[in-house]
PDB file of C-alpha atoms in Angstrom:
ATOM      1  CA  MET A   1      -0.047  -0.145  -0.037  1.00 57.00           C
ATOM      2  CA  ASN A   2       1.720   3.178  -0.795  1.00 74.00           C
ATOM      3  CA  GLY A   3      -0.475   6.453   0.167  1.00 79.00           C
ATOM      4  CA  VAL A   4      -2.217   7.201   2.809  1.00 84.00           C
ATOM      5  CA  PRO A   5      -6.280   7.711   3.022  1.00 86.00           C
ATOM      6  CA  LEU A   6      -7.817  11.096   3.039  1.00 87.00           C
ATOM      7  CA  THR A   7      -9.697  10.558   6.180  1.00 88.00           C
ATOM      8  CA  TRP A   8      -6.350  10.571   7.996  1.00 89.00           C
ATOM      9  CA  TYR A   9      -5.838  13.983   7.260  1.00 91.00           C
ATOM     10  CA  LEU A  10      -8.840  15.275   7.998  1.00 91.00           C
ATOM     11  CA  ILE A  11      -9.124  13.202  11.616  1.00 92.00           C
ATOM     12  CA  LEU A  12      -5.455  14.675  12.187  1.00 93.00           C
ATOM     13  CA  SER A  13      -6.574  18.154  11.379  1.00 94.00           C
ATOM     14  CA  ALA A  14      -9.749  17.030  13.726  1.00 93.00           C
ATOM     15  CA  VAL A  15      -7.281  16.107  16.765  1.00 94.00           C
ATOM     16  CA  LEU A  16      -5.343  19.020  16.316  1.00 94.00           C
ATOM     17  CA  PHE A  17      -8.845  21.321  16.725  1.00 94.00           C
ATOM     18  CA  SER A  18      -9.152  19.770  19.514  1.00 93.00           C
ATOM     19  CA  LEU A  19      -6.506  20.313  21.149  1.00 93.00           C
ATOM     20  CA  GLY A  20      -6.394  24.174  19.992  1.00 93.00           C
ATOM     21  CA  ILE A  21      -9.877  24.122  21.928  1.00 91.00           C
ATOM     22  CA  ALA A  22      -8.585  22.134  24.814  1.00 90.00           C
ATOM     23  CA  GLY A  23      -5.965  24.829  25.553  1.00 90.00           C
ATOM     24  CA  PHE A  24      -8.523  28.120  24.934  1.00 89.00           C
ATOM     25  CA  LEU A  25     -10.715  26.581  27.490  1.00 86.00           C
ATOM     26  CA  PHE A  26      -8.411  25.083  30.263  1.00 85.00           C
ATOM     27  CA  ARG A  27      -5.337  27.529  30.164  1.00 85.00           C
ATOM     28  CA  LYS A  28      -5.037  30.946  32.072  1.00 84.00           C
ATOM     29  CA  ASN A  29      -2.554  32.586  30.398  1.00 87.00           C
ATOM     30  CA  ILE A  30      -3.565  35.035  27.697  1.00 89.00           C
ATOM     31  CA  ILE A  31      -0.481  34.236  25.560  1.00 91.00           C
ATOM     32  CA  THR A  32      -1.072  30.607  25.629  1.00 92.00           C
ATOM     33  CA  VAL A  33      -5.208  31.048  24.741  1.00 92.00           C
ATOM     34  CA  PHE A  34      -3.868  33.145  22.133  1.00 92.00           C
ATOM     35  CA  MET A  35      -1.347  30.385  20.910  1.00 93.00           C
ATOM     36  CA  SER A  36      -4.132  27.902  20.991  1.00 94.00           C
ATOM     37  CA  ILE A  37      -5.963  30.083  18.687  1.00 94.00           C
ATOM     38  CA  GLU A  38      -3.161  29.630  16.053  1.00 93.00           C
ATOM     39  CA  LEU A  39      -3.116  26.270  16.661  1.00 94.00           C
ATOM     40  CA  MET A  40      -6.632  25.886  15.722  1.00 94.00           C
ATOM     41  CA  LEU A  41      -6.121  27.885  12.719  1.00 94.00           C
ATOM     42  CA  ASN A  42      -3.640  25.836  11.257  1.00 94.00           C
ATOM     43  CA  ALA A  43      -5.831  22.580  11.874  1.00 94.00           C
ATOM     44  CA  VAL A  44      -8.447  24.315   9.482  1.00 95.00           C
ATOM     45  CA  ASN A  45      -5.577  25.077   7.160  1.00 94.00           C
ATOM     46  CA  LEU A  46      -4.860  21.718   7.052  1.00 94.00           C
ATOM     47  CA  SER A  47      -8.367  20.311   5.907  1.00 93.00           C
ATOM     48  CA  PHE A  48      -8.071  23.226   3.215  1.00 94.00           C
ATOM     49  CA  ILE A  49      -4.993  21.858   1.827  1.00 93.00           C
ATOM     50  CA  ALA A  50      -6.773  18.114   2.263  1.00 92.00           C
ATOM     51  CA  PHE A  51      -9.798  18.787   0.202  1.00 91.00           C
ATOM     52  CA  SER A  52      -7.711  20.769  -2.105  1.00 91.00           C
ATOM     53  CA  TYR A  53      -5.705  17.696  -2.983  1.00 90.00           C
ATOM     54  CA  GLN A  54      -9.142  15.806  -3.112  1.00 88.00           C
ATOM     55  CA  LEU A  55     -10.694  17.996  -5.656  1.00 89.00           C
ATOM     56  CA  LYS A  56      -7.774  18.653  -7.467  1.00 88.00           C
ATOM     57  CA  GLN A  57      -8.326  22.256  -7.278  1.00 88.00           C
ATOM     58  CA  VAL A  58      -6.339  25.286  -6.334  1.00 90.00           C
ATOM     59  CA  ASN A  59      -9.228  27.478  -4.556  1.00 90.00           C
ATOM     60  CA  GLY A  60      -8.218  25.595  -0.955  1.00 91.00           C
ATOM     61  CA  HIS A  61      -4.802  26.880  -1.146  1.00 92.00           C
ATOM     62  CA  ILE A  62      -5.329  30.411  -1.494  1.00 93.00           C
ATOM     63  CA  PHE A  63      -7.977  29.704   1.419  1.00 93.00           C
ATOM     64  CA  ALA A  64      -5.310  28.998   3.514  1.00 93.00           C
ATOM     65  CA  PHE A  65      -3.523  31.606   2.230  1.00 93.00           C
ATOM     66  CA  PHE A  66      -5.935  33.812   3.258  1.00 94.00           C
ATOM     67  CA  VAL A  67      -6.118  32.107   6.596  1.00 93.00           C
ATOM     68  CA  MET A  68      -2.553  32.436   6.869  1.00 93.00           C
ATOM     69  CA  VAL A  69      -2.590  36.485   6.183  1.00 92.00           C
ATOM     70  CA  VAL A  70      -5.439  36.893   8.816  1.00 93.00           C
ATOM     71  CA  ALA A  71      -3.658  35.088  11.398  1.00 93.00           C
ATOM     72  CA  ALA A  72      -0.707  37.409  11.044  1.00 92.00           C
ATOM     73  CA  ALA A  73      -2.999  40.489  10.978  1.00 93.00           C
ATOM     74  CA  GLU A  74      -4.564  39.206  14.328  1.00 92.00           C
ATOM     75  CA  ALA A  75      -1.057  38.041  15.788  1.00 92.00           C
ATOM     76  CA  ALA A  76       0.182  41.833  15.229  1.00 91.00           C
ATOM     77  CA  VAL A  77      -2.852  43.588  16.755  1.00 92.00           C
ATOM     78  CA  GLY A  78      -3.798  40.857  19.399  1.00 92.00           C
ATOM     79  CA  LEU A  79      -0.261  41.086  21.250  1.00 91.00           C
ATOM     80  CA  ALA A  80      -0.407  44.535  20.918  1.00 91.00           C
ATOM     81  CA  ILE A  81      -3.389  44.387  23.173  1.00 90.00           C
ATOM     82  CA  ILE A  82      -1.874  41.838  25.311  1.00 90.00           C
ATOM     83  CA  LEU A  83       1.121  44.412  25.837  1.00 89.00           C
ATOM     84  CA  THR A  84      -1.334  47.245  26.693  1.00 88.00           C
ATOM     85  CA  VAL A  85      -3.250  44.755  29.263  1.00 88.00           C
ATOM     86  CA  PHE A  86      -0.384  43.937  30.753  1.00 88.00           C
ATOM     87  CA  LYS A  87       0.879  47.676  31.114  1.00 86.00           C
ATOM     88  CA  ASN A  88      -2.214  48.623  32.793  1.00 86.00           C
ATOM     89  CA  ARG A  89      -3.251  45.608  35.132  1.00 84.00           C
ATOM     90  CA  SER A  90       0.647  43.683  35.140  1.00 83.00           C
ATOM     91  CA  THR A  91      -0.896  40.231  34.892  1.00 83.00           C
ATOM     92  CA  LEU A  92      -1.591  37.626  31.884  1.00 83.00           C
ATOM     93  CA  ASN A  93      -4.206  36.070  34.082  1.00 84.00           C
ATOM     94  CA  ILE A  94      -7.335  36.341  32.018  1.00 83.00           C
ATOM     95  CA  ASP A  95      -9.604  35.625  35.023  1.00 81.00           C
ATOM     96  CA  GLU A  96      -8.020  38.904  36.316  1.00 82.00           C
ATOM     97  CA  VAL A  97      -9.215  40.936  33.671  1.00 82.00           C
ATOM     98  CA  ASN A  98     -12.551  41.221  34.285  1.00 82.00           C
ATOM     99  CA  SER A  99     -13.896  44.786  34.449  1.00 81.00           C
ATOM    100  CA  MET A 100     -16.562  44.466  31.842  1.00 81.00           C
ATOM    101  CA  LYS A 101     -18.172  41.732  33.995  1.00 79.00           C
ATOM    102  CA  ASN A 102     -19.889  43.256  36.832  1.00 70.00           C
TER     103      ASN A 102
ATOM    104  CA  MET B   1       6.766   5.761   2.027  1.00 81.00           C
ATOM    105  CA  ASP B   2       4.111   8.172   2.050  1.00 84.00           C
ATOM    106  CA  VAL B   3       2.710   6.315   4.952  1.00 88.00           C
ATOM    107  CA  ILE B   4       5.867   6.048   6.928  1.00 90.00           C
ATOM    108  CA  LEU B   5       6.050   9.987   6.514  1.00 90.00           C
ATOM    109  CA  PHE B   6       2.587  10.768   7.230  1.00 91.00           C
ATOM    110  CA  LEU B   7       2.601   8.807  10.491  1.00 92.00           C
ATOM    111  CA  ILE B   8       5.650  10.435  11.659  1.00 94.00           C
ATOM    112  CA  PHE B   9       4.957  13.656  11.377  1.00 94.00           C
ATOM    113  CA  ALA B  10       0.871  13.208  12.087  1.00 94.00           C
ATOM    114  CA  ILE B  11       2.645  11.907  15.612  1.00 95.00           C
ATOM    115  CA  ILE B  12       5.306  14.583  16.189  1.00 95.00           C
ATOM    116  CA  ALA B  13       2.978  17.396  15.213  1.00 94.00           C
ATOM    117  CA  VAL B  14      -0.284  15.251  17.652  1.00 94.00           C
ATOM    118  CA  VAL B  15       2.726  15.353  20.490  1.00 95.00           C
ATOM    119  CA  CYS B  16       4.064  19.007  19.828  1.00 94.00           C
ATOM    120  CA  GLY B  17      -0.035  20.131  20.384  1.00 93.00           C
ATOM    121  CA  ILE B  18      -0.392  18.308  23.408  1.00 93.00           C
ATOM    122  CA  ASN B  19       2.328  19.653  24.854  1.00 93.00           C
ATOM    123  CA  VAL B  20       1.356  23.165  23.831  1.00 91.00           C
ATOM    124  CA  VAL B  21      -1.843  22.724  25.781  1.00 90.00           C
ATOM    125  CA  VAL B  22      -0.085  20.657  29.164  1.00 89.00           C
ATOM    126  CA  GLN B  23       3.359  23.154  29.324  1.00 87.00           C
ATOM    127  CA  THR B  24       2.619  25.022  31.896  1.00 87.00           C
ATOM    128  CA  HIS B  25       5.275  27.879  30.635  1.00 89.00           C
ATOM    129  CA  PRO B  26       4.640  30.017  27.784  1.00 90.00           C
ATOM    130  CA  ILE B  27       7.794  29.917  26.173  1.00 92.00           C
ATOM    131  CA  SER B  28       7.510  25.951  25.836  1.00 92.00           C
ATOM    132  CA  SER B  29       4.181  25.917  24.443  1.00 92.00           C
ATOM    133  CA  ALA B  30       5.285  28.771  21.812  1.00 93.00           C
ATOM    134  CA  LEU B  31       8.324  26.343  21.117  1.00 93.00           C
ATOM    135  CA  SER B  32       6.088  23.215  21.173  1.00 94.00           C
ATOM    136  CA  LEU B  33       3.741  25.121  18.512  1.00 94.00           C
ATOM    137  CA  ILE B  34       6.941  25.709  16.064  1.00 94.00           C
ATOM    138  CA  GLY B  35       7.210  22.091  16.117  1.00 94.00           C
ATOM    139  CA  VAL B  36       3.753  21.576  14.800  1.00 94.00           C
ATOM    140  CA  MET B  37       3.990  24.301  12.357  1.00 94.00           C
ATOM    141  CA  GLY B  38       7.049  22.810  11.061  1.00 94.00           C
ATOM    142  CA  SER B  39       5.394  19.199  10.896  1.00 94.00           C
ATOM    143  CA  LEU B  40       2.175  20.443   9.438  1.00 94.00           C
ATOM    144  CA  ALA B  41       4.534  21.964   6.423  1.00 94.00           C
ATOM    145  CA  VAL B  42       5.788  18.689   5.667  1.00 93.00           C
ATOM    146  CA  LEU B  43       2.203  17.304   5.482  1.00 93.00           C
ATOM    147  CA  TYR B  44       1.465  20.509   3.225  1.00 93.00           C
ATOM    148  CA  LEU B  45       4.815  18.858   0.980  1.00 92.00           C
ATOM    149  CA  LEU B  46       3.005  15.625   0.647  1.00 90.00           C
ATOM    150  CA  LEU B  47      -0.067  17.006  -0.595  1.00 90.00           C
ATOM    151  CA  GLY B  48       1.468  18.803  -2.859  1.00 88.00           C
ATOM    152  CA  ALA B  49       0.628  22.323  -1.405  1.00 89.00           C
ATOM    153  CA  GLU B  50       4.574  23.329  -2.131  1.00 91.00           C
ATOM    154  CA  PHE B  51       4.060  27.501  -1.693  1.00 92.00           C
ATOM    155  CA  ILE B  52       1.836  26.823   0.998  1.00 92.00           C
ATOM    156  CA  ALA B  53       4.270  24.617   2.841  1.00 93.00           C
ATOM    157  CA  MET B  54       6.804  27.388   2.356  1.00 93.00           C
ATOM    158  CA  ALA B  55       4.718  30.098   3.146  1.00 92.00           C
ATOM    159  CA  GLN B  56       3.666  28.510   6.263  1.00 92.00           C
ATOM    160  CA  ILE B  57       7.527  27.681   7.238  1.00 93.00           C
ATOM    161  CA  ILE B  58       8.472  31.573   6.689  1.00 93.00           C
ATOM    162  CA  VAL B  59       5.013  33.049   7.584  1.00 91.00           C
ATOM    163  CA  TYR B  60       4.399  31.165  10.425  1.00 89.00           C
ATOM    164  CA  ALA B  61       7.190  29.704  12.223  1.00 88.00           C
ATOM    165  CA  GLY B  62       9.490  32.383  11.146  1.00 89.00           C
ATOM    166  CA  ALA B  63       7.507  35.567  11.605  1.00 90.00           C
ATOM    167  CA  ILE B  64       4.572  35.230  13.878  1.00 92.00           C
ATOM    168  CA  MET B  65       5.979  33.283  15.927  1.00 92.00           C
ATOM    169  CA  VAL B  66       9.318  34.983  17.059  1.00 92.00           C
ATOM    170  CA  LEU B  67       6.699  37.845  17.408  1.00 91.00           C
ATOM    171  CA  PHE B  68       4.931  35.800  20.045  1.00 92.00           C
ATOM    172  CA  ILE B  69       8.639  34.717  22.112  1.00 92.00           C
ATOM    173  CA  PHE B  70       9.249  38.397  21.804  1.00 91.00           C
ATOM    174  CA  VAL B  71       6.226  39.586  23.879  1.00 90.00           C
ATOM    175  CA  ILE B  72       6.741  36.552  26.407  1.00 91.00           C
ATOM    176  CA  MET B  73      10.183  37.631  26.789  1.00 91.00           C
ATOM    177  CA  LEU B  74       9.561  41.111  27.016  1.00 88.00           C
ATOM    178  CA  LEU B  75       6.531  40.368  29.369  1.00 87.00           C
ATOM    179  CA  ASN B  76       8.770  38.101  30.765  1.00 82.00           C
ATOM    180  CA  ALA B  77       5.676  35.939  31.734  1.00 75.00           C
ATOM    181  CA  GLY B  78       6.281  33.170  34.320  1.00 75.00           C
ATOM    182  CA  ALA B  79       4.752  29.824  34.918  1.00 74.00           C
ATOM    183  CA  GLU B  80       0.679  29.799  35.209  1.00 70.00           C
ATOM    184  CA  SER B  81      -0.557  29.344  38.653  1.00 69.00           C
ATOM    185  CA  LYS B  82      -2.653  26.331  38.752  1.00 66.00           C
ATOM    186  CA  LYS B  83      -5.125  27.575  41.465  1.00 65.00           C
ATOM    187  CA  GLY B  84      -8.496  29.067  40.358  1.00 62.00           C
ATOM    188  CA  ARG B  85      -9.787  26.374  37.653  1.00 66.00           C
ATOM    189  CA  SER B  86     -13.235  25.724  37.669  1.00 69.00           C
ATOM    190  CA  PHE B  87     -14.244  21.922  39.196  1.00 75.00           C
ATOM    191  CA  VAL B  88     -16.758  21.359  36.925  1.00 77.00           C
ATOM    192  CA  ALA B  89     -14.682  22.223  33.981  1.00 72.00           C
ATOM    193  CA  GLN B  90     -12.052  20.044  34.867  1.00 73.00           C
ATOM    194  CA  LEU B  91     -14.570  17.180  35.556  1.00 79.00           C
ATOM    195  CA  LEU B  92     -16.668  17.696  32.040  1.00 82.00           C
ATOM    196  CA  GLY B  93     -14.174  19.437  29.989  1.00 80.00           C
ATOM    197  CA  MET B  94     -12.169  16.329  28.615  1.00 83.00           C
ATOM    198  CA  PRO B  95     -15.107  13.862  28.295  1.00 87.00           C
ATOM    199  CA  LEU B  96     -16.880  16.377  26.359  1.00 89.00           C
ATOM    200  CA  LEU B  97     -13.705  17.512  24.135  1.00 88.00           C
ATOM    201  CA  VAL B  98     -13.187  13.279  23.787  1.00 90.00           C
ATOM    202  CA  ALA B  99     -16.955  13.022  22.535  1.00 92.00           C
ATOM    203  CA  PHE B 100     -16.749  16.079  20.244  1.00 90.00           C
ATOM    204  CA  LEU B 101     -13.652  14.627  18.492  1.00 91.00           C
ATOM    205  CA  ALA B 102     -15.107  11.094  18.426  1.00 92.00           C
ATOM    206  CA  LEU B 103     -18.184  12.682  16.713  1.00 92.00           C
ATOM    207  CA  VAL B 104     -16.173  14.522  14.381  1.00 90.00           C
ATOM    208  CA  SER B 105     -14.248  11.470  13.293  1.00 89.00           C
ATOM    209  CA  TYR B 106     -17.076   9.240  12.673  1.00 90.00           C
ATOM    210  CA  PHE B 107     -18.670  11.959  10.763  1.00 90.00           C
ATOM    211  CA  ILE B 108     -15.749  12.183   8.463  1.00 87.00           C
ATOM    212  CA  GLN B 109     -15.286   8.459   8.224  1.00 86.00           C
ATOM    213  CA  ARG B 110     -18.983   8.212   7.090  1.00 87.00           C
ATOM    214  CA  LEU B 111     -18.559  11.389   4.887  1.00 85.00           C
ATOM    215  CA  PHE B 112     -15.682  10.408   2.892  1.00 81.00           C
ATOM    216  CA  PRO B 113     -15.673   6.267   3.239  1.00 78.00           C
ATOM    217  CA  ALA B 114     -13.724   5.447  -0.209  1.00 76.00           C
ATOM    218  CA  THR B 115     -11.546   8.085  -1.012  1.00 76.00           C
ATOM    219  CA  PRO B 116      -8.456   7.509  -3.224  1.00 77.00           C
ATOM    220  CA  LEU B 117      -5.346   7.065  -1.523  1.00 81.00           C
ATOM    221  CA  VAL B 118      -3.235  10.491  -1.224  1.00 79.00           C
ATOM    222  CA  GLN B 119       0.045   9.945  -2.790  1.00 79.00           C
ATOM    223  CA  PHE B 120       2.710  12.381  -3.300  1.00 80.00           C
ATOM    224  CA  GLY B 121       3.396  14.011  -6.610  1.00 77.00           C
ATOM    225  CA  ALA B 122      -0.285  13.132  -7.844  1.00 78.00           C
ATOM    226  CA  PHE B 123      -1.223  16.858  -7.513  1.00 81.00           C
ATOM    227  CA  LYS B 124       1.353  19.136  -9.588  1.00 82.00           C
ATOM    228  CA  SER B 125      -0.600  22.315  -9.054  1.00 82.00           C
ATOM    229  CA  GLY B 126       0.100  23.925  -5.960  1.00 82.00           C
ATOM    230  CA  THR B 127       3.302  25.557  -7.543  1.00 87.00           C
ATOM    231  CA  ALA B 128       3.690  29.637  -6.960  1.00 90.00           C
ATOM    232  CA  GLN B 129       2.953  29.673 -10.370  1.00 91.00           C
ATOM    233  CA  ASN B 130      -0.324  28.934 -10.266  1.00 90.00           C
ATOM    234  CA  ILE B 131      -1.442  30.146  -6.987  1.00 91.00           C
ATOM    235  CA  GLY B 132      -0.019  33.491  -8.457  1.00 91.00           C
ATOM    236  CA  ARG B 133      -2.279  33.189 -11.377  1.00 91.00           C
ATOM    237  CA  ALA B 134      -5.823  32.535  -9.237  1.00 90.00           C
ATOM    238  CA  LEU B 135      -4.273  35.235  -6.638  1.00 90.00           C
ATOM    239  CA  PHE B 136      -4.398  37.758  -9.345  1.00 92.00           C
ATOM    240  CA  THR B 137      -7.165  36.871 -11.543  1.00 93.00           C
ATOM    241  CA  GLN B 138     -10.133  34.993  -9.510  1.00 92.00           C
ATOM    242  CA  TYR B 139      -9.434  36.320  -6.024  1.00 92.00           C
ATOM    243  CA  LEU B 140      -7.875  39.664  -7.042  1.00 94.00           C
ATOM    244  CA  LEU B 141     -10.384  41.511  -4.944  1.00 95.00           C
ATOM    245  CA  PRO B 142     -10.090  39.539  -2.079  1.00 93.00           C
ATOM    246  CA  PHE B 143      -6.472  39.970  -2.145  1.00 93.00           C
ATOM    247  CA  GLU B 144      -6.450  43.779  -2.328  1.00 94.00           C
ATOM    248  CA  VAL B 145      -9.291  43.832   0.573  1.00 94.00           C
ATOM    249  CA  THR B 146      -6.579  41.690   2.159  1.00 94.00           C
ATOM    250  CA  SER B 147      -3.835  43.983   1.748  1.00 93.00           C
ATOM    251  CA  ILE B 148      -5.839  46.866   3.158  1.00 95.00           C
ATOM    252  CA  LEU B 149      -6.760  44.422   6.416  1.00 94.00           C
ATOM    253  CA  ILE B 150      -3.252  44.041   7.278  1.00 93.00           C
ATOM    254  CA  LEU B 151      -2.780  48.359   6.606  1.00 94.00           C
ATOM    255  CA  ILE B 152      -5.147  48.442   9.588  1.00 94.00           C
ATOM    256  CA  ALA B 153      -3.857  46.082  11.476  1.00 93.00           C
ATOM    257  CA  ILE B 154      -0.419  47.706  11.367  1.00 92.00           C
ATOM    258  CA  LEU B 155      -2.383  50.939  12.232  1.00 93.00           C
ATOM    259  CA  GLY B 156      -4.056  49.568  15.187  1.00 91.00           C
ATOM    260  CA  ALA B 157      -1.017  47.888  16.743  1.00 89.00           C
ATOM    261  CA  ILE B 158       0.858  51.268  16.129  1.00 89.00           C
ATOM    262  CA  VAL B 159      -2.157  52.864  18.044  1.00 89.00           C
ATOM    263  CA  LEU B 160      -2.662  50.311  20.876  1.00 85.00           C
ATOM    264  CA  ALA B 161       1.148  49.820  21.539  1.00 78.00           C
ATOM    265  CA  ARG B 162       2.883  53.557  21.321  1.00 80.00           C
ATOM    266  CA  LYS B 163       3.520  55.307  24.608  1.00 71.00           C
ATOM    267  CA  GLU B 164       1.004  58.112  25.383  1.00 68.00           C
ATOM    268  CA  LEU B 165       2.118  61.907  24.579  1.00 61.00           C
ATOM    269  CA  GLU B 166       0.478  64.348  26.515  1.00 57.00           C
TER     270      GLU B 166
END
């Protein structure tokens, strides 16, 4: 047997996405939460590329490229927000950033 | 050969992904995330997406993660504390997540029962030439909108990170 079923790629993508959800929900450090979002975006990219292979089209690659661009923009703005939060509150714990709660 | 390469890099990706979630220090998580991205780049190459694989290395591992590590070192982020975690979340979170994963895997298996095997070299359209052609003809408007998005992101980052001037 030479070759891998497409479902393996999709299941790997699902596993990585679930790990990203786990990090997003369980972690307290705002930077780690942010990295979990990046992990989820990567998992989605993997399924885009896998489907692109399956359909023999280049459109999935374009979508993955746009996801990368949006991730770069998001990282720049998000890390600037994290810097500002840390400057104002001296903490990275997301449970302590709760001024909109009450 | 394809199976061996897929298994090696899939296992590296999953182990590094688990490491991202379980490490308490953010710098360890960031380095593990670079491992995930590197192994995903190899998987993209196996799927015939050479341009995206290189962009993954250059943009994600080279630019975005360096930005993360910059910020981690700038803020001198230490290991996070264990206390304050919700009991219900600890009790229910993992089983629900495993159930979610099982459900997704089940539907993937049912929706794509007999797809042809993925073979390295069977799909050759992922070159920079083909992607560039699609990007500048069919997807020209989204491409231009993306450049505006990046411009706004740059302005936003500068506004957020600058020192307050009186």
